[in-house]
Short mmCIF file of C-alpha atoms in Angstrom, two decimals:
data_model
loop_
_atom_site.label_atom_id
_atom_site.label_comp_id
_atom_site.label_asym_id
_atom_site.label_seq_id
_atom_site.Cartn_x
_atom_site.Cartn_y
_atom_site.Cartn_z
CA MET I 1 -77.58 94.67 151.29
CA ASP I 2 -81.11 94.71 149.90
CA LEU I 3 -80.79 92.51 146.81
CA SER I 4 -84.40 92.99 145.74
CA ALA I 5 -83.87 96.77 145.64
CA LEU I 6 -80.64 96.38 143.66
CA ASN I 7 -82.40 94.06 141.24
CA ALA I 8 -85.23 96.56 140.78
CA VAL I 9 -82.75 99.30 139.85
CA ALA I 10 -80.86 96.97 137.51
CA ARG I 11 -84.03 95.96 135.72
CA ALA I 12 -85.10 99.58 135.35
CA MET I 13 -81.73 100.30 133.72
CA VAL I 14 -82.53 97.82 130.94
CA ALA I 15 -86.25 98.63 130.61
CA PRO I 16 -87.70 97.82 127.16
CA GLY I 17 -86.90 100.48 124.60
CA LYS I 18 -84.48 102.36 126.83
CA GLY I 19 -80.71 102.45 127.33
CA ILE I 20 -77.96 104.21 129.24
CA LEU I 21 -76.28 107.47 128.28
CA ALA I 22 -72.56 107.38 129.09
CA ALA I 23 -71.83 111.04 129.91
CA ASP I 24 -68.90 110.26 132.19
CA GLU I 25 -66.03 111.61 130.09
CA SER I 26 -63.19 112.85 132.26
CA THR I 27 -62.14 116.48 131.99
CA GLY I 28 -59.25 115.41 129.77
CA THR I 29 -61.40 113.27 127.49
CA ILE I 30 -64.10 115.88 127.00
CA ARG I 31 -61.34 118.37 126.16
CA LYS I 32 -60.58 116.28 123.08
CA ARG I 33 -64.29 116.30 122.11
CA PHE I 34 -64.54 120.05 122.62
CA ASP I 35 -61.30 120.74 120.75
CA ALA I 36 -62.80 118.97 117.75
CA ILE I 37 -65.76 121.40 117.71
CA GLY I 38 -63.86 124.51 118.73
CA VAL I 39 -65.30 124.84 122.25
CA GLU I 40 -63.24 125.86 125.27
CA ASN I 41 -63.08 123.18 127.95
CA THR I 42 -64.46 125.17 130.91
CA GLU I 43 -66.64 123.98 133.76
CA SER I 44 -69.54 126.11 132.54
CA ASN I 45 -69.29 124.74 128.99
CA ARG I 46 -69.19 121.17 130.28
CA ARG I 47 -72.26 121.95 132.40
CA ASP I 48 -74.13 123.62 129.55
CA TYR I 49 -73.46 120.77 127.16
CA ARG I 50 -74.60 118.06 129.55
CA GLU I 51 -77.55 120.13 130.70
CA LEU I 52 -78.92 120.38 127.16
CA MET I 53 -79.05 116.59 127.00
CA PHE I 54 -80.60 116.19 130.44
CA ARG I 55 -83.36 118.69 129.57
CA SER I 56 -84.19 117.02 126.24
CA GLU I 57 -87.34 115.05 125.49
CA ALA I 58 -85.13 112.10 124.56
CA MET I 59 -84.36 111.55 128.22
CA LYS I 60 -87.97 110.67 128.98
CA ALA I 61 -88.48 108.58 125.85
CA SER I 62 -85.25 106.62 125.44
CA ILE I 63 -82.82 106.96 128.36
CA SER I 64 -83.08 104.77 131.46
CA GLY I 65 -79.90 105.93 133.20
CA VAL I 66 -77.00 108.35 132.90
CA ILE I 67 -73.39 107.59 133.87
CA LEU I 68 -71.90 110.81 135.22
CA PHE I 69 -68.40 112.08 135.83
CA GLU I 70 -67.96 113.09 139.47
CA GLU I 71 -67.95 116.81 138.61
CA THR I 72 -71.36 116.50 136.94
CA LEU I 73 -72.96 114.58 139.81
CA TYR I 74 -72.26 117.50 142.13
CA GLN I 75 -72.85 120.26 139.57
CA ASP I 76 -75.87 122.57 139.36
CA ALA I 77 -77.60 123.71 136.17
CA ALA I 78 -77.42 127.35 135.08
CA ASP I 79 -80.64 128.05 137.02
CA GLY I 80 -79.30 126.42 140.21
CA THR I 81 -81.11 123.10 139.86
CA PRO I 82 -78.83 120.16 140.64
CA LEU I 83 -78.14 118.30 137.40
CA VAL I 84 -78.92 115.05 139.18
CA ASP I 85 -82.44 116.40 139.80
CA LEU I 86 -82.92 117.06 136.08
CA ILE I 87 -82.09 113.42 135.41
CA THR I 88 -84.50 112.04 138.00
CA ALA I 89 -87.23 114.47 136.87
CA ALA I 90 -86.95 112.93 133.41
CA GLY I 91 -87.58 109.49 134.90
CA SER I 92 -83.96 108.40 134.47
CA ILE I 93 -81.56 106.97 137.04
CA PRO I 94 -78.32 108.82 137.92
CA GLY I 95 -75.11 106.81 138.02
CA ILE I 96 -71.46 107.58 138.58
CA LYS I 97 -68.09 106.56 137.18
CA VAL I 98 -65.95 105.57 140.17
CA ASP I 99 -62.75 104.22 138.64
CA LYS I 100 -59.73 106.53 138.29
CA GLY I 101 -58.67 105.37 134.84
CA ALA I 102 -56.26 102.80 133.47
CA SER I 103 -52.54 103.00 134.21
CA LYS I 104 -49.53 101.01 133.05
CA MET I 105 -49.38 97.64 134.73
CA ALA I 106 -45.98 97.02 136.33
CA GLY I 107 -44.29 93.96 134.86
CA PHE I 108 -46.72 93.71 131.97
CA PRO I 109 -45.54 95.84 129.02
CA GLY I 110 -48.36 97.20 126.86
CA GLU I 111 -51.05 96.32 129.40
CA THR I 112 -53.00 98.33 131.98
CA ILE I 113 -54.75 97.98 135.32
CA THR I 114 -57.55 100.28 136.45
CA LYS I 115 -56.99 102.51 139.48
CA GLY I 116 -59.47 103.73 142.08
CA MET I 117 -59.88 101.12 144.80
CA ASP I 118 -58.50 103.30 147.61
CA GLY I 119 -61.35 104.89 149.55
CA LEU I 120 -63.92 103.42 147.16
CA SER I 121 -66.49 102.47 149.80
CA LYS I 122 -66.52 105.98 151.26
CA ARG I 123 -66.81 107.58 147.83
CA VAL I 124 -69.63 105.29 146.75
CA ARG I 125 -71.52 106.06 149.98
CA ALA I 126 -71.21 109.81 149.34
CA HIS I 127 -72.36 109.40 145.73
CA TYR I 128 -75.40 107.43 146.91
CA GLU I 129 -76.31 110.28 149.24
CA ARG I 130 -76.11 112.67 146.29
CA GLY I 131 -78.52 110.49 144.30
CA ALA I 132 -76.44 107.96 142.38
CA ARG I 133 -78.03 104.51 142.31
CA PHE I 134 -75.54 102.74 140.10
CA ALA I 135 -71.82 102.98 139.36
CA LYS I 136 -69.36 102.07 136.63
CA TRP I 137 -65.84 100.65 136.61
CA ARG I 138 -63.98 99.96 133.35
CA GLY I 139 -61.27 97.36 132.95
CA VAL I 140 -59.28 97.73 129.71
CA ILE I 141 -57.95 94.75 127.76
CA ASP I 142 -55.86 95.25 124.63
CA ILE I 143 -55.13 92.67 121.93
CA ALA I 144 -51.70 92.64 120.26
CA ASP I 145 -48.71 90.34 119.83
CA GLY I 146 -48.35 88.39 123.08
CA ILE I 147 -51.24 90.15 124.84
CA PRO I 148 -53.54 90.04 126.63
CA SER I 149 -51.72 88.06 129.27
CA TRP I 150 -53.37 85.93 131.92
CA GLY I 151 -51.94 88.20 134.59
CA CYS I 152 -53.59 91.28 133.10
CA ILE I 153 -56.96 89.62 132.58
CA LYS I 154 -56.93 88.08 136.06
CA SER I 155 -55.95 91.38 137.74
CA ASN I 156 -58.58 93.44 135.95
CA ALA I 157 -61.27 90.82 136.56
CA HIS I 158 -60.40 90.77 140.26
CA ALA I 159 -60.59 94.58 140.45
CA LEU I 160 -63.98 94.55 138.74
CA ALA I 161 -65.24 91.97 141.23
CA ARG I 162 -63.96 93.83 144.30
CA TYR I 163 -65.48 97.07 143.00
CA ALA I 164 -68.79 95.29 142.40
CA ALA I 165 -68.83 93.82 145.91
CA ILE I 166 -68.15 97.23 147.46
CA CYS I 167 -70.91 98.87 145.41
CA GLN I 168 -73.46 96.27 146.45
CA GLN I 169 -72.42 96.70 150.06
CA GLU I 170 -73.29 100.41 149.69
CA GLN I 171 -76.61 99.63 147.94
CA VAL I 172 -75.40 100.76 144.51
CA VAL I 173 -75.77 98.65 141.36
CA PRO I 174 -72.36 98.03 139.74
CA ILE I 175 -71.96 98.18 135.99
CA VAL I 176 -69.21 95.68 135.27
CA GLU I 177 -67.33 96.85 132.16
CA PRO I 178 -64.52 94.69 130.78
CA GLU I 179 -63.67 96.53 127.55
CA ILE I 180 -61.68 94.72 124.88
CA LEU I 181 -60.23 97.40 122.65
CA MET I 182 -60.68 97.47 118.85
CA ASP I 183 -57.36 99.24 118.26
CA GLY I 184 -55.35 96.27 117.01
CA SER I 185 -55.05 94.33 113.77
CA HIS I 186 -56.55 91.12 115.19
CA ASP I 187 -59.30 89.34 113.28
CA ILE I 188 -62.78 88.56 114.58
CA THR I 189 -61.82 85.00 115.55
CA ARG I 190 -59.16 86.35 117.92
CA ALA I 191 -61.63 88.92 119.28
CA ASP I 192 -64.07 86.07 119.93
CA GLU I 193 -61.45 84.01 121.79
CA VAL I 194 -60.38 86.90 124.00
CA THR I 195 -63.98 87.95 124.70
CA ARG I 196 -64.84 84.47 125.98
CA TRP I 197 -61.63 84.27 128.03
CA VAL I 198 -62.20 87.66 129.64
CA LEU I 199 -65.89 87.17 130.41
CA GLN I 200 -65.35 83.71 131.87
CA THR I 201 -62.61 85.09 134.12
CA VAL I 202 -64.74 88.05 135.19
CA PHE I 203 -67.65 85.84 136.22
CA ASN I 204 -65.34 83.44 138.06
CA GLU I 205 -63.99 86.40 140.05
CA LEU I 206 -67.49 87.78 140.70
CA ALA I 207 -68.46 84.40 142.16
CA GLU I 208 -65.33 84.23 144.32
CA GLN I 209 -65.98 87.74 145.67
CA ARG I 210 -69.61 86.81 146.47
CA VAL I 211 -71.13 89.37 144.15
CA GLN I 212 -74.85 88.82 143.66
CA LEU I 213 -75.39 88.61 139.91
CA GLU I 214 -79.04 89.65 140.19
CA GLY I 215 -77.79 93.08 141.27
CA ILE I 216 -75.34 93.94 138.47
CA ILE I 217 -75.39 95.08 134.84
CA LEU I 218 -72.77 93.81 132.40
CA LYS I 219 -71.30 96.32 129.93
CA PRO I 220 -69.23 94.37 127.39
CA GLY I 221 -68.02 95.22 123.93
CA MET I 222 -69.23 93.37 120.88
CA VAL I 223 -67.14 90.73 119.13
CA ILE I 224 -65.54 92.85 116.42
CA ALA I 225 -62.22 92.62 114.59
CA GLY I 226 -59.56 95.21 115.29
CA LYS I 227 -59.58 98.34 113.16
CA GLY I 228 -56.38 97.20 111.46
CA SER I 229 -57.74 93.79 110.47
CA VAL I 230 -57.69 92.93 106.77
CA ARG I 231 -61.18 91.48 107.02
CA GLN I 232 -63.99 93.32 108.75
CA ALA I 233 -66.97 91.09 109.52
CA GLY I 234 -70.47 92.04 108.44
CA VAL I 235 -73.23 93.09 110.81
CA GLN I 236 -74.82 89.63 110.96
CA GLU I 237 -71.57 87.85 111.80
CA VAL I 238 -70.77 90.34 114.56
CA ALA I 239 -74.25 89.84 116.02
CA GLU I 240 -74.10 86.05 115.87
CA ARG I 241 -70.62 85.79 117.34
CA THR I 242 -71.40 88.23 120.13
CA ILE I 243 -74.55 86.39 121.16
CA ALA I 244 -72.76 83.02 121.06
CA ALA I 245 -69.86 84.31 123.18
CA LEU I 246 -72.15 85.78 125.81
CA LYS I 247 -74.43 82.74 125.95
CA ALA I 248 -71.35 80.62 126.61
CA THR I 249 -70.02 82.78 129.46
CA VAL I 250 -72.69 85.01 131.05
CA PRO I 251 -75.12 83.47 133.59
CA SER I 252 -78.82 84.01 133.01
CA ALA I 253 -79.14 85.55 136.49
CA VAL I 254 -77.64 88.82 135.16
CA PRO I 255 -80.56 91.28 134.74
CA GLY I 256 -79.30 92.78 131.50
CA ILE I 257 -76.54 93.56 129.02
CA ALA I 258 -75.79 97.19 128.08
CA TYR I 259 -73.20 97.27 125.31
CA LEU I 260 -70.45 99.85 124.95
CA SER I 261 -69.97 101.32 121.48
CA GLY I 262 -66.16 101.33 121.63
CA GLY I 263 -64.62 102.52 118.37
CA GLN I 264 -67.72 101.93 116.25
CA SER I 265 -69.41 104.64 114.22
CA ASP I 266 -72.84 105.86 115.35
CA GLU I 267 -74.69 103.80 112.77
CA GLN I 268 -72.54 100.67 113.20
CA ALA I 269 -73.27 100.56 116.93
CA THR I 270 -76.99 100.86 116.21
CA ALA I 271 -76.96 98.25 113.43
CA HIS I 272 -75.12 95.66 115.52
CA LEU I 273 -77.45 96.12 118.50
CA ASP I 274 -80.49 95.83 116.26
CA ALA I 275 -79.19 92.68 114.55
CA MET I 276 -78.67 90.95 117.89
CA ASN I 277 -82.15 91.79 119.09
CA LYS I 278 -83.64 90.61 115.79
CA ILE I 279 -81.92 87.25 116.28
CA GLY I 280 -83.08 86.93 119.91
CA GLY I 281 -82.87 83.67 121.83
CA PHE I 282 -80.86 84.99 124.79
CA PRO I 283 -81.96 85.23 128.44
CA TRP I 284 -81.16 88.90 129.12
CA PRO I 285 -82.42 92.22 127.72
CA MET I 286 -79.76 93.67 125.40
CA THR I 287 -79.57 97.43 125.18
CA PHE I 288 -77.03 100.24 124.82
CA SER I 289 -74.72 102.16 127.11
CA TYR I 290 -73.21 104.51 124.54
CA GLY I 291 -71.09 107.63 124.83
CA ARG I 292 -69.71 108.85 121.52
CA ALA I 293 -72.33 106.92 119.53
CA LEU I 294 -75.02 109.06 121.19
CA GLN I 295 -73.11 112.32 121.59
CA ALA I 296 -70.95 112.95 118.53
CA ALA I 297 -73.83 114.35 116.44
CA PRO I 298 -75.29 116.64 119.14
CA GLN I 299 -71.81 117.95 119.97
CA ARG I 300 -71.27 118.99 116.36
CA ALA I 301 -74.71 120.60 116.20
CA TRP I 302 -74.20 122.51 119.46
CA GLY I 303 -70.73 123.92 118.91
CA GLY I 304 -70.88 125.79 122.20
CA LYS I 305 -73.58 128.22 121.02
CA PRO I 306 -76.80 128.74 123.02
CA GLU I 307 -78.78 129.31 119.82
CA ASN I 308 -77.91 125.75 118.73
CA ILE I 309 -79.30 123.98 121.80
CA ALA I 310 -82.57 122.98 120.13
CA ALA I 311 -80.72 121.59 117.10
CA ALA I 312 -78.36 119.64 119.37
CA GLN I 313 -81.29 118.21 121.31
CA ARG I 314 -82.88 117.06 118.05
CA GLU I 315 -79.66 115.28 117.08
CA PHE I 316 -79.43 113.66 120.50
CA GLY I 317 -83.08 112.67 120.29
CA HIS I 318 -82.58 111.08 116.90
CA ARG I 319 -79.62 108.95 117.98
CA ALA I 320 -81.34 107.97 121.22
CA ARG I 321 -84.46 106.95 119.30
CA MET I 322 -82.47 104.92 116.76
CA ASN I 323 -80.82 102.97 119.56
CA SER I 324 -84.09 102.62 121.43
CA LEU I 325 -85.56 100.94 118.35
CA ALA I 326 -82.41 98.81 117.97
CA SER I 327 -82.78 97.59 121.56
CA LEU I 328 -86.18 96.22 120.50
CA GLY I 329 -84.98 94.85 117.14
CA GLN I 330 -87.15 97.40 115.33
CA TRP I 331 -84.52 99.61 113.65
CA ASP I 332 -84.03 99.96 109.91
CA VAL I 333 -81.27 101.89 108.18
CA LYS I 334 -83.90 103.88 106.24
CA MET I 335 -84.94 105.45 109.56
CA GLU I 336 -81.58 107.24 109.72
CA THR I 337 -82.79 109.80 107.20
CA LYS I 338 -85.81 110.73 109.33
CA LYS I 339 -84.61 113.11 112.02
CA ALA I 340 -86.62 113.35 115.20
CA ALA I 341 -88.76 116.45 115.49
#
């Protein structure tokens, strides 16, 4: 393992003013997105949609890396150019989702464990040869009555650590993503407690599995109350609690934090990221690794029609620019009315 090379990739993924596009929706997940805009879920439509983003000017200006679904990593553009080559030509780094999704965890009702460890080393090696330089694995933690349990947190943290060790062995930077869902009715205090518990456990496991922290990126959620909570915290409280939780649990050796947007709206995800960067005082760059919060607007603008590609690229460019500014603490809500040209 060449740790200096891994560290160089990790630092490039959190370069100032840039963030990561999460375009790794499974075929089933993107079907839901396409159903919402009346587009048939075919391989060519999936290719065309992702291609329009990869060919946009926003890639060069605001995107440091792209997390891909396996199909996309090995897919060619309409003109025969490998999509991975479009990403690298834009100065961005290709990455790959390597987990196989969350499944019910035996003995733990209401909780899940992420699949995908079988054959992982071989798959990661093949993805590296295709051009992927980082990977992603998502562990899912839900909050409800009696959960999360220690067994679920421990098992998912261990899986994240083993995945990370395997990636580093194959010279691929692992994105470590312990996602705490916002689907419950828990308040922000409970979200804070679980966030600290999960992150502490994850970093204990990473240490036990001899993962080199200088060669990873952490992709956590923000400390936010569940959607069903009576009280929803304001932007400033979310920012302050998130920073405090991470400062208490995440070692400074980690090259950067790239937040997931979870169930937040486009503008909420931007506002929270901006507020944290305006506060400052933390040892890592804080940027975005957003999926829906970057893609919902361009998907609506595109609608599966070639004549709408330019409009979709403008929408993608606008959201990417808003989050780029937020990663620098330079965003203002008034900017939302000024669409990128």
